[in-house]
CSV table of C-alpha atoms and ligand atoms in Angstrom, one decimal:
chain,number,residue,atom,x,y,z
A,1136,UNK,CA,88.7,80.9,96.6
A,1137,UNK,CA,86.1,83.7,96.4
A,1138,UNK,CA,86.3,87.1,98.0
A,1139,UNK,CA,83.8,90.0,98.2
A,1140,UNK,CA,85.4,93.4,98.1
A,1141,UNK,CA,84.0,96.8,99.0
A,1142,UNK,CA,85.4,100.3,98.1
A,1143,UNK,CA,84.1,103.5,99.6
A,1144,UNK,CA,87.2,105.7,100.3
A,1145,UNK,CA,86.4,108.5,97.9
A,1146,UNK,CA,83.5,109.2,95.5
A,1147,UNK,CA,83.0,105.8,94.0
A,1148,UNK,CA,80.7,103.3,95.8
A,1149,UNK,CA,81.8,99.8,94.6
A,1150,UNK,CA,81.4,96.1,95.3
A,1151,UNK,CA,83.0,93.2,93.5
A,1152,UNK,CA,83.6,89.4,93.7
A,1153,UNK,CA,86.9,87.9,92.5
A,1154,UNK,CA,88.3,84.4,92.3
A,1155,UNK,CA,91.8,83.3,92.9
A,1156,UNK,CA,92.2,82.3,89.3
A,1157,UNK,CA,92.0,86.1,88.5
A,1158,UNK,CA,88.4,86.0,87.3
A,1159,UNK,CA,86.3,89.0,88.1
A,1160,UNK,CA,82.9,87.5,88.6
A,1161,UNK,CA,81.2,90.9,89.2
A,1162,UNK,CA,82.4,94.5,89.5
A,1163,UNK,CA,79.8,97.1,90.2
A,1164,UNK,CA,80.7,100.8,90.5
A,1165,UNK,CA,78.5,103.7,91.1
A,1166,UNK,CA,80.1,107.1,90.6
A,1167,UNK,CA,78.9,110.1,92.6
A,1168,UNK,CA,80.0,112.6,90.0
A,1169,UNK,CA,76.5,114.2,89.7
A,1170,UNK,CA,76.2,114.7,93.5
A,1171,UNK,CA,79.6,116.5,93.7
A,1172,UNK,CA,79.6,118.4,90.4
A,1173,UNK,CA,77.8,121.5,91.7
A,1174,UNK,CA,80.6,121.9,94.2
A,1175,UNK,CA,83.5,121.4,91.8
A,1176,UNK,CA,85.0,118.7,94.0
A,1177,UNK,CA,84.3,115.8,96.3
A,1178,UNK,CA,82.3,116.9,99.5
A,1179,UNK,CA,83.2,114.3,102.2
A,1180,UNK,CA,79.8,114.5,104.0
A,1181,UNK,CA,77.8,114.1,100.8
A,1182,UNK,CA,80.1,111.2,99.8
A,1183,UNK,CA,79.6,109.4,103.1
A,1184,UNK,CA,75.8,109.7,102.9
A,1185,UNK,CA,75.7,108.5,99.2
A,1186,UNK,CA,77.8,105.5,100.1
A,1187,UNK,CA,75.3,104.7,102.9
A,1188,UNK,CA,72.4,105.1,100.5
A,1189,UNK,CA,73.8,102.8,97.8
A,1190,UNK,CA,76.2,100.3,99.2
A,1191,UNK,CA,73.8,97.6,100.3
A,1192,UNK,CA,72.1,97.5,96.9
A,1193,UNK,CA,75.5,97.4,95.1
A,1194,UNK,CA,76.7,94.5,97.3
A,1195,UNK,CA,73.5,92.6,96.6
A,1196,UNK,CA,73.9,93.3,92.9
A,1197,UNK,CA,77.5,92.1,92.8
A,1198,UNK,CA,76.5,88.8,94.5
A,1199,UNK,CA,73.6,88.4,92.1
A,1200,UNK,CA,75.7,89.0,89.0
A,1201,UNK,CA,78.4,86.6,90.2
A,1202,UNK,CA,75.7,84.0,91.2
A,1203,UNK,CA,77.5,83.6,94.5
A,1204,UNK,CA,75.8,83.5,97.9
A,1205,UNK,CA,77.3,84.6,101.1
A,1206,UNK,CA,78.0,81.0,102.2
A,1207,UNK,CA,80.2,80.4,99.2
A,1208,UNK,CA,82.5,83.4,100.0
A,1209,UNK,CA,85.9,82.7,101.7
A,1210,UNK,CA,86.4,86.2,103.0
A,1211,UNK,CA,85.0,89.8,103.0
A,1212,UNK,CA,87.4,92.6,102.2
A,1213,UNK,CA,86.9,96.4,102.4
A,1214,UNK,CA,89.0,99.5,102.0
A,1215,UNK,CA,89.9,100.5,105.5
A,1216,UNK,CA,92.0,103.5,104.5
A,1217,UNK,CA,93.5,105.9,103.5
A,1218,UNK,CA,90.8,108.3,102.3
A,1219,UNK,CA,87.7,110.1,103.4
A,1220,UNK,CA,87.0,108.7,106.9
A,1221,UNK,CA,83.2,108.9,106.7
A,1222,UNK,CA,83.0,106.9,103.6
A,1223,UNK,CA,85.6,104.4,104.7
A,1224,UNK,CA,83.6,103.8,107.9
A,1225,UNK,CA,80.5,103.0,105.9
A,1226,UNK,CA,82.4,100.4,103.8
A,1227,UNK,CA,84.2,98.9,106.8
A,1228,UNK,CA,81.1,98.6,108.9
A,1229,UNK,CA,79.1,97.0,106.1
A,1230,UNK,CA,81.9,94.5,105.4
A,1231,UNK,CA,82.2,93.6,109.1
A,1232,UNK,CA,78.5,93.1,109.4
A,1233,UNK,CA,78.4,90.8,106.4
A,1234,UNK,CA,81.4,88.9,107.7
A,1235,UNK,CA,79.8,88.5,111.1
A,1236,UNK,CA,76.5,87.4,109.7
A,1237,UNK,CA,78.0,84.9,107.2
A,1238,UNK,CA,80.7,83.7,109.7
A,1239,UNK,CA,83.5,84.7,107.3
A,1240,UNK,CA,86.8,86.4,108.0
A,1241,UNK,CA,87.1,90.1,107.5
A,1242,UNK,CA,90.1,91.6,105.6
A,1243,UNK,CA,91.0,95.3,106.0
A,1244,UNK,CA,92.6,96.5,102.8
A,1245,UNK,CA,94.8,99.5,102.3
A,1246,UNK,CA,93.3,101.3,99.2
A,1247,UNK,CA,96.8,101.9,97.9
A,1248,UNK,CA,97.6,98.2,98.1
A,1249,UNK,CA,94.5,97.6,96.0
A,1250,UNK,CA,96.0,99.9,93.3
A,1251,UNK,CA,99.5,98.4,93.8
A,1252,UNK,CA,98.3,94.8,93.3
A,1253,UNK,CA,95.8,95.5,90.5
A,1254,UNK,CA,98.3,94.5,87.8
A,1255,UNK,CA,98.6,91.1,89.3
A,1256,UNK,CA,94.8,90.7,88.9
A,1257,UNK,CA,94.8,92.1,85.3
A,1258,UNK,CA,98.1,90.7,84.0
A,1259,UNK,CA,99.2,88.1,86.5
A,1260,UNK,CA,102.4,90.1,87.0
A,1261,UNK,CA,105.1,88.6,89.2
A,1262,UNK,CA,106.9,90.5,91.9
A,1263,UNK,CA,109.0,92.6,92.0
A,1264,UNK,CA,107.9,95.6,89.9
A,1265,UNK,CA,107.9,99.3,89.9
A,1266,UNK,CA,104.6,101.1,90.5
A,1267,UNK,CA,103.6,104.7,89.5
A,1268,UNK,CA,100.4,105.6,91.3
A,1269,UNK,CA,98.9,108.8,89.9
A,1270,UNK,CA,95.4,109.8,91.0
A,1271,UNK,CA,93.5,112.7,92.6
A,1272,UNK,CA,94.8,111.9,96.0
A,1273,UNK,CA,98.1,110.1,95.4
A,1274,UNK,CA,101.3,110.6,93.4
A,1275,UNK,CA,104.1,108.2,94.2
A,1276,UNK,CA,106.6,105.7,92.9
A,1277,UNK,CA,107.0,102.4,94.8
A,1278,UNK,CA,108.8,99.2,94.4
A,1279,UNK,CA,106.3,96.4,95.0
A,1280,UNK,CA,108.4,93.5,96.4
A,1281,UNK,CA,105.5,91.3,97.7
A,1282,UNK,CA,102.2,91.5,99.4
A,1283,UNK,CA,102.6,94.0,102.2
A,1284,UNK,CA,106.2,94.8,101.1
A,1285,UNK,CA,106.5,98.2,99.5
A,1286,UNK,CA,109.4,100.7,99.3
A,1287,UNK,CA,108.6,104.3,98.4
A,1288,UNK,CA,111.2,105.8,96.0
A,1289,UNK,CA,109.5,109.1,95.6
A,1290,UNK,CA,106.2,111.0,96.1
A,1291,UNK,CA,104.8,114.4,95.6
A,1292,UNK,CA,106.2,117.1,97.9
A,1293,UNK,CA,103.0,119.2,97.5
A,1294,UNK,CA,99.9,118.3,95.3
A,1295,UNK,CA,98.8,115.1,93.6
A,1296,UNK,CA,98.9,115.1,89.8
A,1297,UNK,CA,95.1,114.6,89.5
A,1298,UNK,CA,94.5,117.4,91.9
A,1299,UNK,CA,96.6,119.7,89.6
A,1300,UNK,CA,94.5,118.5,86.6
A,1301,UNK,CA,91.3,119.3,88.5
A,1302,UNK,CA,92.4,122.8,89.6
A,1303,UNK,CA,93.6,123.7,86.1
A,1304,UNK,CA,90.3,122.6,84.7
A,1305,UNK,CA,88.6,124.9,87.2
A,1306,UNK,CA,90.9,127.8,86.2
A,1307,UNK,CA,90.0,127.2,82.5
A,1308,UNK,CA,86.3,126.7,83.4
A,1309,UNK,CA,86.3,123.3,81.7
A,1310,UNK,CA,84.0,121.5,84.2
A,1311,UNK,CA,84.3,118.6,86.6
A,1312,UNK,CA,86.0,116.1,86.8
A,1313,UNK,CA,89.0,118.0,85.5
A,1314,UNK,CA,91.3,115.4,84.1
A,1315,UNK,CA,89.2,114.2,81.2
A,1316,UNK,CA,88.1,117.8,80.5
A,1317,UNK,CA,91.7,119.0,80.3
A,1318,UNK,CA,92.5,116.1,78.0
A,1319,UNK,CA,89.6,116.9,75.7
A,1320,UNK,CA,90.4,120.6,75.5
A,1321,UNK,CA,94.1,119.8,74.9
A,1322,UNK,CA,93.3,117.8,71.8
A,1323,UNK,CA,92.6,121.0,69.9
A,1324,UNK,CA,95.6,122.9,71.5
A,1325,UNK,CA,99.1,123.9,70.4
A,1326,UNK,CA,101.7,122.7,72.9
A,1327,UNK,CA,104.2,125.2,71.5
A,1328,UNK,CA,102.3,128.4,72.3
A,1329,UNK,CA,103.0,128.7,76.0
A,1330,UNK,CA,106.1,127.6,77.9
A,1331,UNK,CA,105.4,126.1,81.3
A,1332,UNK,CA,107.9,124.6,83.8
A,1333,UNK,CA,108.7,120.9,84.0
A,1334,UNK,CA,108.6,120.5,87.8
A,1335,UNK,CA,111.6,118.6,89.3
A,1336,UNK,CA,112.9,117.6,85.9
A,1337,UNK,CA,116.6,116.6,86.0
A,1338,UNK,CA,116.7,116.8,89.9
A,1339,UNK,CA,118.1,113.9,91.9
A,1340,UNK,CA,115.6,111.6,93.5
A,1341,UNK,CA,112.2,110.6,92.4
A,1342,UNK,CA,109.9,113.2,94.1
A,1343,UNK,CA,107.2,115.1,92.2
A,1344,UNK,CA,105.9,118.6,92.6
A,1345,UNK,CA,102.9,120.2,90.9
A,1346,UNK,CA,102.0,123.3,92.9
A,1347,UNK,CA,104.5,125.5,91.0
A,1348,UNK,CA,103.2,124.4,87.7
A,1349,UNK,CA,99.6,125.0,88.9
A,1350,UNK,CA,100.7,128.5,89.9
A,1351,UNK,CA,102.4,129.1,86.6
A,1352,UNK,CA,99.0,128.2,84.9
A,1353,UNK,CA,97.2,130.6,87.3
A,1354,UNK,CA,99.5,133.5,86.4
A,1355,UNK,CA,99.2,132.7,82.6
A,1356,UNK,CA,95.4,132.6,82.8
A,1357,UNK,CA,95.4,135.9,84.7
A,1358,UNK,CA,97.7,137.5,82.1
A,1359,UNK,CA,95.5,136.3,79.2
A,1360,UNK,CA,92.4,137.9,80.7
A,1361,UNK,CA,89.3,136.7,78.8
A,1362,UNK,CA,90.0,133.3,77.4
A,1363,UNK,CA,88.9,132.2,74.0
A,1364,UNK,CA,88.3,128.5,73.4
A,1365,UNK,CA,91.6,128.4,71.5
A,1366,UNK,CA,93.4,130.0,74.5
A,1367,UNK,CA,92.0,127.3,76.8
A,1368,UNK,CA,93.0,124.5,74.4
A,1369,UNK,CA,96.5,125.9,74.2
A,1370,UNK,CA,96.9,126.3,78.0
A,1371,UNK,CA,95.5,122.8,78.5
A,1372,UNK,CA,97.9,121.3,76.0
A,1373,UNK,CA,100.9,123.0,77.5
A,1374,UNK,CA,99.9,121.9,81.0
A,1375,UNK,CA,99.2,118.3,80.0
A,1376,UNK,CA,102.6,118.1,78.2
A,1377,UNK,CA,104.4,119.6,81.2
A,1378,UNK,CA,102.8,117.0,83.6
A,1379,UNK,CA,103.6,114.1,81.2
A,1380,UNK,CA,107.2,115.1,80.8
A,1381,UNK,CA,107.7,115.7,84.5
A,1382,UNK,CA,106.1,112.4,85.5
A,1383,UNK,CA,108.2,110.6,82.8
A,1384,UNK,CA,111.4,112.2,84.1
A,1385,UNK,CA,110.7,111.2,87.7
A,1386,UNK,CA,109.7,107.7,86.6
A,1387,UNK,CA,112.9,107.4,84.5
A,1388,UNK,CA,114.9,108.0,87.7
A,1389,UNK,CA,112.9,105.4,89.6
A,1390,UNK,CA,113.5,102.9,86.8
A,1391,UNK,CA,117.2,103.5,87.1
A,1392,UNK,CA,117.0,102.8,90.9
A,1393,UNK,CA,114.9,99.7,90.4
A,1394,UNK,CA,117.3,98.3,87.7
A,1395,UNK,CA,120.2,98.7,90.1
A,1396,UNK,CA,118.4,96.7,92.8
A,1397,UNK,CA,116.8,94.0,90.7
A,1398,UNK,CA,118.0,91.9,87.8
A,1399,UNK,CA,115.6,90.2,85.4
A,1400,UNK,CA,112.6,91.4,83.6
A,1401,UNK,CA,111.6,94.9,84.6
A,1402,UNK,CA,108.0,96.3,84.5
A,1403,UNK,CA,106.6,99.7,85.2
A,1404,UNK,CA,103.0,99.5,86.3
A,1405,UNK,CA,100.9,102.7,86.0
A,1406,UNK,CA,97.7,102.9,88.1
A,1407,UNK,CA,95.3,105.5,89.4
A,1408,UNK,CA,92.8,107.8,87.6
A,1409,UNK,CA,95.4,110.0,85.9
A,1410,UNK,CA,96.8,106.8,84.2
A,1411,UNK,CA,93.7,107.3,82.0
A,1412,UNK,CA,95.5,110.2,80.3
A,1413,UNK,CA,96.5,109.2,76.8
A,1414,UNK,CA,99.5,111.5,76.5
A,1415,UNK,CA,100.8,110.4,79.9
A,1416,UNK,CA,100.6,106.8,78.8
A,1417,UNK,CA,102.4,107.5,75.5
A,1418,UNK,CA,105.1,109.5,77.2
A,1419,UNK,CA,105.6,106.8,79.9
A,1420,UNK,CA,105.7,104.0,77.3
A,1421,UNK,CA,108.5,105.8,75.4
A,1422,UNK,CA,110.4,106.4,78.6
A,1423,UNK,CA,110.0,102.8,79.8
A,1424,UNK,CA,111.2,101.5,76.5
A,1425,UNK,CA,114.3,103.8,76.8
A,1426,UNK,CA,115.0,102.3,80.2
A,1427,UNK,CA,114.5,98.7,79.1
A,1428,UNK,CA,111.2,98.4,81.0
A,1429,UNK,CA,107.8,97.2,79.8
A,1430,UNK,CA,104.9,99.5,80.7
A,1431,UNK,CA,101.9,97.6,82.2
A,1432,UNK,CA,98.7,99.6,82.4
A,1433,UNK,CA,95.7,97.7,83.9
A,1434,UNK,CA,92.4,98.4,82.0
A,1435,UNK,CA,90.9,101.7,82.8
A,1436,UNK,CA,88.1,100.2,85.0
A,1437,UNK,CA,90.9,98.8,87.2
A,1438,UNK,CA,92.9,102.0,87.2
A,1439,UNK,CA,90.2,104.3,88.6
A,1440,UNK,CA,88.7,103.4,92.0
A,1441,UNK,CA,87.0,100.1,91.9
A,1442,UNK,CA,86.2,97.2,94.3
A,1443,UNK,CA,87.7,94.4,92.2
A,1444,UNK,CA,91.2,95.6,93.1
A,1445,UNK,CA,90.1,95.7,96.8
A,1446,UNK,CA,88.7,92.1,96.6
A,1447,UNK,CA,91.9,91.0,94.9
A,1448,UNK,CA,94.2,92.6,97.5
A,1449,UNK,CA,92.1,91.0,100.2
A,1450,UNK,CA,92.3,87.7,98.5
A,1451,UNK,CA,96.1,88.0,98.2
A,1452,UNK,CA,96.4,88.7,101.9
A,1453,UNK,CA,93.9,86.1,102.9
A,1454,UNK,CA,95.6,83.3,101.0
A,1455,UNK,CA,98.8,84.2,102.9
A,1456,UNK,CA,96.9,83.5,106.1
A,1457,UNK,CA,96.1,87.1,107.0
A,1458,UNK,CA,92.8,88.6,108.1
A,1459,UNK,CA,91.7,91.2,110.6
A,1460,UNK,CA,89.5,91.4,113.7
A,1461,UNK,CA,86.1,93.1,113.8
A,1462,UNK,CA,87.7,95.7,116.0
A,1463,UNK,CA,89.9,97.0,113.2
A,1464,UNK,CA,89.5,100.8,113.0
A,1465,UNK,CA,89.3,102.8,109.7
A,1466,UNK,CA,92.4,104.8,109.0
A,1467,UNK,CA,92.3,108.2,107.3
A,1468,UNK,CA,96.0,107.9,106.7
A,1469,UNK,CA,97.8,104.6,106.0
A,1470,UNK,CA,101.1,104.8,104.1
A,1471,UNK,CA,102.2,101.7,102.2
A,1472,UNK,CA,105.7,102.2,103.3
A,1473,UNK,CA,105.6,103.3,107.0
A,1474,UNK,CA,109.4,104.0,106.9
A,1475,UNK,CA,109.0,106.8,104.3
A,1476,UNK,CA,108.5,110.4,105.4
A,1477,UNK,CA,105.0,111.7,106.0
A,1478,UNK,CA,103.3,113.3,103.0
A,1479,UNK,CA,101.6,116.7,102.9
A,1480,UNK,CA,99.8,118.7,100.3
A,1481,UNK,CA,96.5,119.4,98.6
A,1482,UNK,CA,94.5,116.2,98.4
A,1483,UNK,CA,97.3,113.9,99.4
A,1484,UNK,CA,95.8,111.1,101.4
A,1485,UNK,CA,98.5,108.6,101.9
B,1140,KG4,O1,92.0,107.1,91.0
B,1140,KG4,P1,90.9,108.1,90.9
B,1140,KG4,O2,89.6,107.7,90.2
B,1140,KG4,O3,90.4,108.6,92.3
B,1140,KG4,C1,91.3,109.0,93.3
B,1140,KG4,O4,91.8,110.1,93.3
B,1140,KG4,O5,91.7,108.1,94.1
B,1140,KG4,O6,91.5,109.4,90.2
B,1140,KG4,C2,90.7,110.6,89.9
B,1140,KG4,C3,91.7,111.6,89.3
B,1140,KG4,C4,91.0,112.9,89.2
B,1140,KG4,O7,91.9,113.9,89.7
B,1140,KG4,C5,90.8,113.1,87.7
B,1140,KG4,O8,90.8,114.4,87.2
B,1140,KG4,C6,92.0,112.3,87.1
B,1140,KG4,O9,92.1,111.2,88.0
B,1140,KG4,N1,91.8,111.9,85.8
B,1140,KG4,C7,92.5,112.3,84.7
B,1140,KG4,C8,92.0,111.7,83.5
B,1140,KG4,N2,90.9,110.9,83.9
B,1140,KG4,C9,90.8,111.0,85.3
B,1140,KG4,N3,93.6,113.1,84.7
B,1140,KG4,C10,94.2,113.3,83.5
B,1140,KG4,N4,93.7,112.8,82.3
B,1140,KG4,C11,92.6,112.0,82.3
B,1140,KG4,N5,92.1,111.5,81.1
B,1141,ZN,ZN1,92.4,105.4,94.2
């Protein structure tokens, strides 16, 4: 079975072809970083236009690299939400047009489901497992029980973790995108110089919070006045450690809940752009080991936004007999667990 996937929900334009034996035949990603850099963040209108400019070429490139023609495809999948609506509409419309022309089924994919199932593409992981999704727009812990079966154990009550990284990078004038810049600066920093809060640490439940930490950094930066490179490195190091410890604490609680509900081998999957953070990975690996879990981290190219995970999620749904009509409307919000309470906060898209 072969599925073409399209991803356009944020600032990556991507197309990929995957096969049901977990082979990624082609995975093409075009990042719009240069278009958005002057604005210090993603501008929805610029993103939508850039997707429109590049998507056709990327789809053709993915098909060329995989040596697959449209007739050989079994289905066409696209991210249909949640995310920036203009971009999603470009991807969904393109996928529907290809599906209509080729006479193939269209599968509307929830972007979060793409992240949630990416460890099954990279590692062939069996259900159930625990997922920590940490990106610029999402921060949540979910049990993944099966395709389409998710239970949210916790989520951010204000900002997403990546959003906090990006804002702190702005405060420290480190450039865009913020996460990698903070990590680079922190490498030369002393984590012991400044004490920052560990949001939610020790509290019941598995929710996250980052706005208080962000504010603590803002106050610290204001107090320091003019910042030397060493000051920036020390603030970045203190902030990064605070995030890692807070996320590990919340994940530890979720692992406790998961272990009460499910016997057998226990896996914690970490996905999303912030999963690229080395200290976070180390801290989570140690926490997982403490809790008797194995940490599974898909390769970086599958952690950040990509189309292979969308093609794969589409394939998983399609082989269960699911597909969608060409009247399926793009959804700016689309929670994986509709029973969980609605999320709010800076950049939160689920
Ligand atoms: O998953 P992603 O590519 O896009 C979505 O938000 O969906 O994640 C991007 C986020 C940004 O906030 C970026 O600053 C953050 O991931 N990020 C990092 C690192 N690399 C990317 N945060 C911390 N450390 C990193 N090394
Ligand atoms: Zn994402």
